[in-house]
Short mmCIF file of N, CA and C in Angstrom, two decimals:
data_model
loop_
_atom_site.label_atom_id
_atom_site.label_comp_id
_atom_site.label_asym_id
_atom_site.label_seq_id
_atom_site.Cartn_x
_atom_site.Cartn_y
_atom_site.Cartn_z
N UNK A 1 26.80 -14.80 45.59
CA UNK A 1 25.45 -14.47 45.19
C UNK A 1 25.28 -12.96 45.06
N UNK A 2 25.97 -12.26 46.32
CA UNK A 2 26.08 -10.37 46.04
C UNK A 2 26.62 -10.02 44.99
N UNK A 3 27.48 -10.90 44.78
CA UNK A 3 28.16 -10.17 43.50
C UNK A 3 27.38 -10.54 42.27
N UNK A 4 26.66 -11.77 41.93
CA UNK A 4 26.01 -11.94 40.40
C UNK A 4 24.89 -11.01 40.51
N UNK A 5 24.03 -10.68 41.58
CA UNK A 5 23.38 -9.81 41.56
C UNK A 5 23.80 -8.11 41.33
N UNK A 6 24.70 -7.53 41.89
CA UNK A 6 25.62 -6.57 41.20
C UNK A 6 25.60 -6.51 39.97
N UNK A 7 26.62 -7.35 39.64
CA UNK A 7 26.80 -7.37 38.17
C UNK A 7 25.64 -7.50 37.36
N UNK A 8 23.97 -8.13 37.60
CA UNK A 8 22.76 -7.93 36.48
C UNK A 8 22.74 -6.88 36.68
N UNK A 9 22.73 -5.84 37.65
CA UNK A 9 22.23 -4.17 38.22
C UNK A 9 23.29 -3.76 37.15
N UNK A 10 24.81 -4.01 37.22
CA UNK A 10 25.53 -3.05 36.42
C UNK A 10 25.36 -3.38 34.88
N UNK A 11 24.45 -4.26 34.87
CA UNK A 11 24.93 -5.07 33.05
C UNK A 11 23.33 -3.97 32.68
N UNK A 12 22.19 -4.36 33.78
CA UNK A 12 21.09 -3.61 33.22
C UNK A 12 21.32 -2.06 33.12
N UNK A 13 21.91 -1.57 33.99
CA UNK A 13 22.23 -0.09 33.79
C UNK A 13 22.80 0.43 32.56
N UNK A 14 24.15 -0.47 32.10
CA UNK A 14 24.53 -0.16 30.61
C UNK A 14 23.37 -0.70 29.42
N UNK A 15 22.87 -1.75 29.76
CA UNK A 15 21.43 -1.92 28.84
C UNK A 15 20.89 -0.87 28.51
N UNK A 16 20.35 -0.02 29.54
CA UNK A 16 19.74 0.92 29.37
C UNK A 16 19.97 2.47 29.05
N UNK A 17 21.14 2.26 29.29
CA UNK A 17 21.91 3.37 28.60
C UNK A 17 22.08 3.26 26.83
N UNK A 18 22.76 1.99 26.99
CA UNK A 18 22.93 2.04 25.06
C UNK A 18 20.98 2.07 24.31
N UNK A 19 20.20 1.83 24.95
CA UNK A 19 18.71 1.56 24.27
C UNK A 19 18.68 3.09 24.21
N UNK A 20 18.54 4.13 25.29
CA UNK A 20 18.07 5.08 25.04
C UNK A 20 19.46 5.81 24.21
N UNK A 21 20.35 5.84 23.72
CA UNK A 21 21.67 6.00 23.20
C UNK A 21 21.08 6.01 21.49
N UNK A 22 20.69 4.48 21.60
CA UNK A 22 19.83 4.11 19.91
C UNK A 22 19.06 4.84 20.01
N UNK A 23 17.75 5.16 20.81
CA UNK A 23 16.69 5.91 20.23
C UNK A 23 16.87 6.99 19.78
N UNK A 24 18.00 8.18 20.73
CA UNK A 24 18.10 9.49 20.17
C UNK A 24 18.61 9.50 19.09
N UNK A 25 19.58 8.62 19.01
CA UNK A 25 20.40 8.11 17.59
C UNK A 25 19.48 7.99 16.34
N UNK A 26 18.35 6.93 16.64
CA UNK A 26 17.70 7.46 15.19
C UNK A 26 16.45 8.71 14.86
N UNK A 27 16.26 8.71 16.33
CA UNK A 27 15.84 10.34 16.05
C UNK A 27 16.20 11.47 15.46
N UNK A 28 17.32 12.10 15.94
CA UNK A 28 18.41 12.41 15.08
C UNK A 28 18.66 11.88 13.72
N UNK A 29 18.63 10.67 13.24
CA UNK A 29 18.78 10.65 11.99
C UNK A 29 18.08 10.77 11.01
N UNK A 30 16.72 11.56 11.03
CA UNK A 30 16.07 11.69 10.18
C UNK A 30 16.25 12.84 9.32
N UNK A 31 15.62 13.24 8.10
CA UNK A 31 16.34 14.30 7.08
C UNK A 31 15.34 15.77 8.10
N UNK A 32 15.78 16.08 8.27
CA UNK A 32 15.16 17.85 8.96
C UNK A 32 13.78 18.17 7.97
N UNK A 33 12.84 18.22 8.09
CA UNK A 33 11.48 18.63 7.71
C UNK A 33 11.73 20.27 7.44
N UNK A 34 12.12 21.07 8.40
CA UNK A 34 11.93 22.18 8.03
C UNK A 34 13.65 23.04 7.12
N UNK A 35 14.68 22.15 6.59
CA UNK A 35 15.11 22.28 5.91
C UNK A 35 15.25 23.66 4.80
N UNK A 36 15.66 23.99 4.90
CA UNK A 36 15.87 25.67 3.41
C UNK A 36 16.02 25.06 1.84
N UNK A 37 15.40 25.16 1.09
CA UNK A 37 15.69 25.07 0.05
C UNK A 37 16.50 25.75 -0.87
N UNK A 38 17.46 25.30 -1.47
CA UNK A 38 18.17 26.72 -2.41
C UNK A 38 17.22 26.98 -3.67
N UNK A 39 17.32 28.14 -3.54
CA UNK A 39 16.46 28.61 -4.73
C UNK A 39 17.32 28.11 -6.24
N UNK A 40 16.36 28.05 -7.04
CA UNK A 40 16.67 27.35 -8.24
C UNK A 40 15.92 28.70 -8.92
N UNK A 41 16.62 29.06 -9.84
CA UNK A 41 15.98 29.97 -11.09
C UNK A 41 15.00 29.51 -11.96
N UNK A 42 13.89 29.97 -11.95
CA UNK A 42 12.88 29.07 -13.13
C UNK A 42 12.64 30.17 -13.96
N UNK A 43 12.26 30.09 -15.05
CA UNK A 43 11.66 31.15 -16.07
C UNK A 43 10.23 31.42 -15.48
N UNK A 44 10.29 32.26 -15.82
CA UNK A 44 8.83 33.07 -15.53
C UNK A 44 7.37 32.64 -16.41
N UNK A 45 6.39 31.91 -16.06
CA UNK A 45 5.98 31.21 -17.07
C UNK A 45 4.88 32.09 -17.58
N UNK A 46 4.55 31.85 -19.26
CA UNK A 46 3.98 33.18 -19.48
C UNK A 46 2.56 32.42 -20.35
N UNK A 47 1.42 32.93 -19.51
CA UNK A 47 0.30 32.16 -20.59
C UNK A 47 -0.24 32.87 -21.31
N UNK A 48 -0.37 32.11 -22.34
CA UNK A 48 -1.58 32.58 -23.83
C UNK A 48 -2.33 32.44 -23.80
N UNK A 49 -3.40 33.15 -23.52
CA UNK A 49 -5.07 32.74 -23.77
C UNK A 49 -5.21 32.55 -24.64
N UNK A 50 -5.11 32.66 -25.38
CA UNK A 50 -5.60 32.78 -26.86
C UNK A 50 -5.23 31.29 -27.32
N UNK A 51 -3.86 30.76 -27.17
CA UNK A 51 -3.50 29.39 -27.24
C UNK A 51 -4.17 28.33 -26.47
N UNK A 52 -4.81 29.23 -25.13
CA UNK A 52 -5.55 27.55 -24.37
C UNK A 52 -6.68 27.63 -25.09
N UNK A 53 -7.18 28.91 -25.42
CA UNK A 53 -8.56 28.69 -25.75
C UNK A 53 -8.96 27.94 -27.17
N UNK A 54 -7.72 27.74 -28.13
CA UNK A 54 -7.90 26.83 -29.28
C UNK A 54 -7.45 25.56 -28.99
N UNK A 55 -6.90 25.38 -27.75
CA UNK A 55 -6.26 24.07 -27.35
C UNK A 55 -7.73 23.38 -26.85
N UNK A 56 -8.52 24.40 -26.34
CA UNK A 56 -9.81 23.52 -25.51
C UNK A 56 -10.78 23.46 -26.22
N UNK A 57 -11.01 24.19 -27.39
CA UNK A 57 -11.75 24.18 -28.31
C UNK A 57 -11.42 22.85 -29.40
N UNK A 58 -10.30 22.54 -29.51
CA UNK A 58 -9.40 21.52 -30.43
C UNK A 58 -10.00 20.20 -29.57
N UNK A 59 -9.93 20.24 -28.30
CA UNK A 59 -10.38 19.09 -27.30
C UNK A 59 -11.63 19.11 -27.36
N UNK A 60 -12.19 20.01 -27.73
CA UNK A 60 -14.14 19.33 -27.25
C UNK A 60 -14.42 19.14 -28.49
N UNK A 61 -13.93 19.45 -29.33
CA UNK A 61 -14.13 18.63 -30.98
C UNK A 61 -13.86 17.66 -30.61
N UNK A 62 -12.88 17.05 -30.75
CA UNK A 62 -12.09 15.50 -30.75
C UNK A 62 -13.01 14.90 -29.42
N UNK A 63 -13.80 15.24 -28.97
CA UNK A 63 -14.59 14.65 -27.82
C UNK A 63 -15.96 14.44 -28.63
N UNK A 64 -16.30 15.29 -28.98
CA UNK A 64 -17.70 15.34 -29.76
C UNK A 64 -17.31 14.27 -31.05
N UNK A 65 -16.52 14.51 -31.42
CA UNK A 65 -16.34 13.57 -32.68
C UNK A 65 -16.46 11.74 -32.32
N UNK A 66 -15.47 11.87 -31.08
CA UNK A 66 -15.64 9.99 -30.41
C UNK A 66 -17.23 9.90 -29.88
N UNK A 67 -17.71 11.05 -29.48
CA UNK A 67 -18.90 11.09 -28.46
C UNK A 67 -19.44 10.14 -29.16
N UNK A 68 -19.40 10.57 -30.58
CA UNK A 68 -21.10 10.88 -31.90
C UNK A 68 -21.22 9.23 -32.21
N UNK A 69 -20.13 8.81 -31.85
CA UNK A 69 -20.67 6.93 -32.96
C UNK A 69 -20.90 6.39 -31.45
N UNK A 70 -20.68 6.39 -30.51
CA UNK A 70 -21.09 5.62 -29.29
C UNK A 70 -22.98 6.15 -29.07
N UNK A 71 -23.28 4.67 -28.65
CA UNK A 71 -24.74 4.46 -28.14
C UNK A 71 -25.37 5.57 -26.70
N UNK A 72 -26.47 6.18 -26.69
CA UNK A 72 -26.18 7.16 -25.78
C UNK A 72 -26.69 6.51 -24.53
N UNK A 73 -26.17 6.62 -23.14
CA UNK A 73 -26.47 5.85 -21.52
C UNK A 73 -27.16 6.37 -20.92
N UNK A 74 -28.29 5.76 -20.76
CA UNK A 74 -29.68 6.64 -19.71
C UNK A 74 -28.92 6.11 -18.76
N UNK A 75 -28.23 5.93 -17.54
CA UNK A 75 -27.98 5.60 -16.18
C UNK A 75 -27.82 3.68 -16.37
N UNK A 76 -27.32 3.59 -17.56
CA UNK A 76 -27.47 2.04 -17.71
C UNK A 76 -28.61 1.27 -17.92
N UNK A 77 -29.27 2.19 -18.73
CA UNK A 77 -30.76 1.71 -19.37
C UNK A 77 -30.50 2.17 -20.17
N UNK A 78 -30.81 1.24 -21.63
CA UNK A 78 -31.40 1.90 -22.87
C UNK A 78 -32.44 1.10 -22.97
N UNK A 79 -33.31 2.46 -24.08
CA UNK A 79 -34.65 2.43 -24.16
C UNK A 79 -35.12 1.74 -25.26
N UNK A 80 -34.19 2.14 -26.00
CA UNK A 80 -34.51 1.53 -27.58
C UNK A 80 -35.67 2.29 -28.56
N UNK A 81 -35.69 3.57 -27.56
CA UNK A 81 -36.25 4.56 -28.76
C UNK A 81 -35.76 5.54 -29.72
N UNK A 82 -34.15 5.51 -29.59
CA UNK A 82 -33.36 6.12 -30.22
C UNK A 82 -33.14 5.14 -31.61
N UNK A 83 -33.52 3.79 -32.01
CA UNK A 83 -33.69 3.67 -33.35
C UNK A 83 -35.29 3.92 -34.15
N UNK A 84 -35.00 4.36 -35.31
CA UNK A 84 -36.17 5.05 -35.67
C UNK A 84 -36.87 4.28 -37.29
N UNK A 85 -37.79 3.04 -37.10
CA UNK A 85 -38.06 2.26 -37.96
C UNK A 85 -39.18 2.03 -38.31
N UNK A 86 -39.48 2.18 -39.29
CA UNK A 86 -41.57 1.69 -39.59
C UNK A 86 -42.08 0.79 -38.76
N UNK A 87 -41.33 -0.36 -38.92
CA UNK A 87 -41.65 -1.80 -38.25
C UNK A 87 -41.60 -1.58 -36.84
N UNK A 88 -40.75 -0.74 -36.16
CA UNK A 88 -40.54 -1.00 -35.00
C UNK A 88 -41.73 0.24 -34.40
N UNK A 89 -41.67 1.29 -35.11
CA UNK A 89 -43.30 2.28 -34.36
C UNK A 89 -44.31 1.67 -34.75
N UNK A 90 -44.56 0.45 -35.37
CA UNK A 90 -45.83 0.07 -35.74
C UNK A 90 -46.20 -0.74 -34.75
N UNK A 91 -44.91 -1.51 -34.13
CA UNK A 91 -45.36 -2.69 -32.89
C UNK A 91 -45.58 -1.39 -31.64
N UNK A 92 -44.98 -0.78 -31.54
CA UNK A 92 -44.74 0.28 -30.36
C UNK A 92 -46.36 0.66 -30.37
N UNK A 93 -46.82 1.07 -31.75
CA UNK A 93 -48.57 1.28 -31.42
C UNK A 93 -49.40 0.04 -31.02
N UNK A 94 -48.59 -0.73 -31.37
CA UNK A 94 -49.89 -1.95 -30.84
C UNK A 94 -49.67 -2.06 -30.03
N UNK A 95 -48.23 -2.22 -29.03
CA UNK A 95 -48.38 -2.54 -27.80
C UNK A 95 -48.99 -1.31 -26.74
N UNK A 96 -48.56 -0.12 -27.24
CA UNK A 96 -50.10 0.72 -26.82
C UNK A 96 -51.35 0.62 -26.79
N UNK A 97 -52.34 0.16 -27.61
CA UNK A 97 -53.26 -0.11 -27.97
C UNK A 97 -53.57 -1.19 -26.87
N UNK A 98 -52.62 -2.37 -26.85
CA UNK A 98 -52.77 -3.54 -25.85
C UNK A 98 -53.13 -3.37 -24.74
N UNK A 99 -52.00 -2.44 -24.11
CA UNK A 99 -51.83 -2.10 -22.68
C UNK A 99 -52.98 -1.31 -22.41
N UNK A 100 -53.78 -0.61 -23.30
CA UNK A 100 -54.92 0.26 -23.11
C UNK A 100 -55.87 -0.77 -22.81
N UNK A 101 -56.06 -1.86 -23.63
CA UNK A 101 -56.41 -2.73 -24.05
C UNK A 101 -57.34 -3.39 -22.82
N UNK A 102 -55.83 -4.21 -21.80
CA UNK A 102 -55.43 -4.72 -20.96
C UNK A 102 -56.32 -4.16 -19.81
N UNK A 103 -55.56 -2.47 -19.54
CA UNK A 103 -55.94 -1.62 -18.56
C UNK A 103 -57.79 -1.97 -18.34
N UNK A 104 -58.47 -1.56 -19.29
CA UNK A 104 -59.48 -1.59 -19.57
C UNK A 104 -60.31 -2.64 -18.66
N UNK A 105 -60.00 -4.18 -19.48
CA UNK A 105 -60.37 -5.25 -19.19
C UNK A 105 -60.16 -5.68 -17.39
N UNK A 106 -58.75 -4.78 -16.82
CA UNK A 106 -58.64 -4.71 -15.47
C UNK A 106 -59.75 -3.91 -14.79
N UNK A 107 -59.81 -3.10 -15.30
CA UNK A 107 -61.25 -2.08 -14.14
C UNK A 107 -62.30 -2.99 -14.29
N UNK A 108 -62.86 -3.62 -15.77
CA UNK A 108 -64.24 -4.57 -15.76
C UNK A 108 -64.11 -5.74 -14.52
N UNK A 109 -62.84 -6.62 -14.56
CA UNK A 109 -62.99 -7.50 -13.54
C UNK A 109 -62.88 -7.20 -12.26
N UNK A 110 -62.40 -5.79 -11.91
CA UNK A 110 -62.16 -5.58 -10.56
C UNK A 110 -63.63 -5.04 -10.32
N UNK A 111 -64.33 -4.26 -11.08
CA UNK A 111 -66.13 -4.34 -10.94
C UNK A 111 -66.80 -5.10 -10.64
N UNK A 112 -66.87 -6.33 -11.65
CA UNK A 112 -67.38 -7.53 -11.36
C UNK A 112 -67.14 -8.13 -9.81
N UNK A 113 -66.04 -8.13 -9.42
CA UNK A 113 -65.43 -8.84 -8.27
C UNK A 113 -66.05 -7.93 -7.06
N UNK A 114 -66.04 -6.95 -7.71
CA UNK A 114 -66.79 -5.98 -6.12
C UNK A 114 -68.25 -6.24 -6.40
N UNK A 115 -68.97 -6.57 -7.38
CA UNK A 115 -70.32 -6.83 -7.16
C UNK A 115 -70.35 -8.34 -6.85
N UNK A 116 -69.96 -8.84 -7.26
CA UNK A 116 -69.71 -10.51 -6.56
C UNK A 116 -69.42 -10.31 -5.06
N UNK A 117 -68.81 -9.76 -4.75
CA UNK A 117 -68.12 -10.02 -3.16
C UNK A 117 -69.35 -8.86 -2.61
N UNK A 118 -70.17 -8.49 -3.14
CA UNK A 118 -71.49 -7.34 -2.41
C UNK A 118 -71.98 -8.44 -2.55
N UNK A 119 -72.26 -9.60 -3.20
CA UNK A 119 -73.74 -10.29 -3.49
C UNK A 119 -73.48 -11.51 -2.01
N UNK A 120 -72.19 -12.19 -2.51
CA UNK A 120 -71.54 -13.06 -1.18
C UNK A 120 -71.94 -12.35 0.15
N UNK A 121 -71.42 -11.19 0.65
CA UNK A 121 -71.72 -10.66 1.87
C UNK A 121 -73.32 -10.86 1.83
N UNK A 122 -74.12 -10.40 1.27
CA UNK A 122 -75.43 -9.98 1.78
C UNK A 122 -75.92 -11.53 1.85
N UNK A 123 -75.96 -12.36 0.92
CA UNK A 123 -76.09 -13.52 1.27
C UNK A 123 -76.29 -14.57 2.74
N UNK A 124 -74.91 -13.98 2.95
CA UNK A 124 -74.27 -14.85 3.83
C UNK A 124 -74.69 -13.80 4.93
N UNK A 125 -75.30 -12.69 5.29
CA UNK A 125 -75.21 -11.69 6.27
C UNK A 125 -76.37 -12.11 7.57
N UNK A 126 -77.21 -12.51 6.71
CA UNK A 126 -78.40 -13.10 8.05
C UNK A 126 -78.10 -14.67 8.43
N UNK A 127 -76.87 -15.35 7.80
CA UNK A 127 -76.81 -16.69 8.08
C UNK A 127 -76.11 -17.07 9.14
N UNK A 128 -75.19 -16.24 9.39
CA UNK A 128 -74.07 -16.03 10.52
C UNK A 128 -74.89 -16.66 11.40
N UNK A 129 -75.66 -17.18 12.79
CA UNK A 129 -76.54 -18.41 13.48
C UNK A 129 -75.75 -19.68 13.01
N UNK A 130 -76.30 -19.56 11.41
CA UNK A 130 -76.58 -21.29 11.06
C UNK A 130 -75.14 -21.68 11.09
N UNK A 131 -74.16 -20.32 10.41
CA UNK A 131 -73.13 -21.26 10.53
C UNK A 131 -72.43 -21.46 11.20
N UNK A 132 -72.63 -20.66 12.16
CA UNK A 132 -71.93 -20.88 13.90
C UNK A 132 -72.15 -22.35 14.50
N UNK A 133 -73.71 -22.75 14.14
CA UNK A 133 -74.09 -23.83 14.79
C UNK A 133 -73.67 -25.20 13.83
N UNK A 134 -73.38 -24.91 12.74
CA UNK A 134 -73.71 -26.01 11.56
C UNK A 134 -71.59 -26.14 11.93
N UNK A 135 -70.93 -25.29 12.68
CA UNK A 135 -69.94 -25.94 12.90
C UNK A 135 -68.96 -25.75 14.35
N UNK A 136 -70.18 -27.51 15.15
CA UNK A 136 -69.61 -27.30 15.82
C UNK A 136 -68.68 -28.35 16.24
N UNK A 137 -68.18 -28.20 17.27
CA UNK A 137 -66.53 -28.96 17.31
C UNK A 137 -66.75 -30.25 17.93
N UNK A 138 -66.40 -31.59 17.45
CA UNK A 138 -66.62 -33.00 17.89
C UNK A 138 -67.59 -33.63 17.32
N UNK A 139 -68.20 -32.93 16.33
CA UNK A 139 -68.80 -34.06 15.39
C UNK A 139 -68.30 -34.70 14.24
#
């Protein structure tokens, strides 16, 4: 029994030797981060202004040109006042006219309704008694 116990102690000891053995192992094997680079000769690069500035000028044409036939995007609303038609400003005035129209006819009934609901209150203002009594509970 001393001895199988031994021998797990000596088997775990080399266990643990080869594990930490692997770890430095692939630690070590990674490519070095701070590495030297050999210099490579590049040409010296030499800019033209004069060349970007017809290159970017050449680009906002050819931008303006695709811009011009596409429909223009309020934020993903269109309005539909960018077509420009007899028929279509003639309804555009009437439905102005309407909505004025409309507006109008809203202030008259909201008048009415406040003199109606003045006439209801006063009415009903000295009755408050009767109808307390006229409803009472179990008949």
């Amino acid at each position: 029994m001393v001895y199988i116990m031994l021998s797990m102690k000596y088997l775990s000891k080399i266990l643990l030797v080869a594990i930490i053995a692997m770890s430095l192992s692939t630690v070590q094997a990674r490519p070095n981060k701070h590495k030297d680079k050999p210099d490579k000769p590049r040409p010296e690069k030499k800019i033209d202004k004069e060349k970007v500035k017809e290159r970017l000028k050449a680009a906002a044409e050819k931008r303006k040109k695709q811009r011009g036939s596409k429909k223009p995007k309020h934020f993903g609303r269109w309005d539909g006042k960018r077509i420009q038609s007899e028929e279509l400003n003639e309804l555009r005035e009437k439905m102005r006219e309407l909505t004025k129209e409309l507006h109008e006819l809203r202030k008259k009934h909201a008048e009415e309704m406040k003199k109606r609901m003045a006439e209801i209150k006063k009415e009903f203002a000295n009755k408050r008694d009767k109808v307390i009594e006229g409803n009472k509970p179990g008949e």
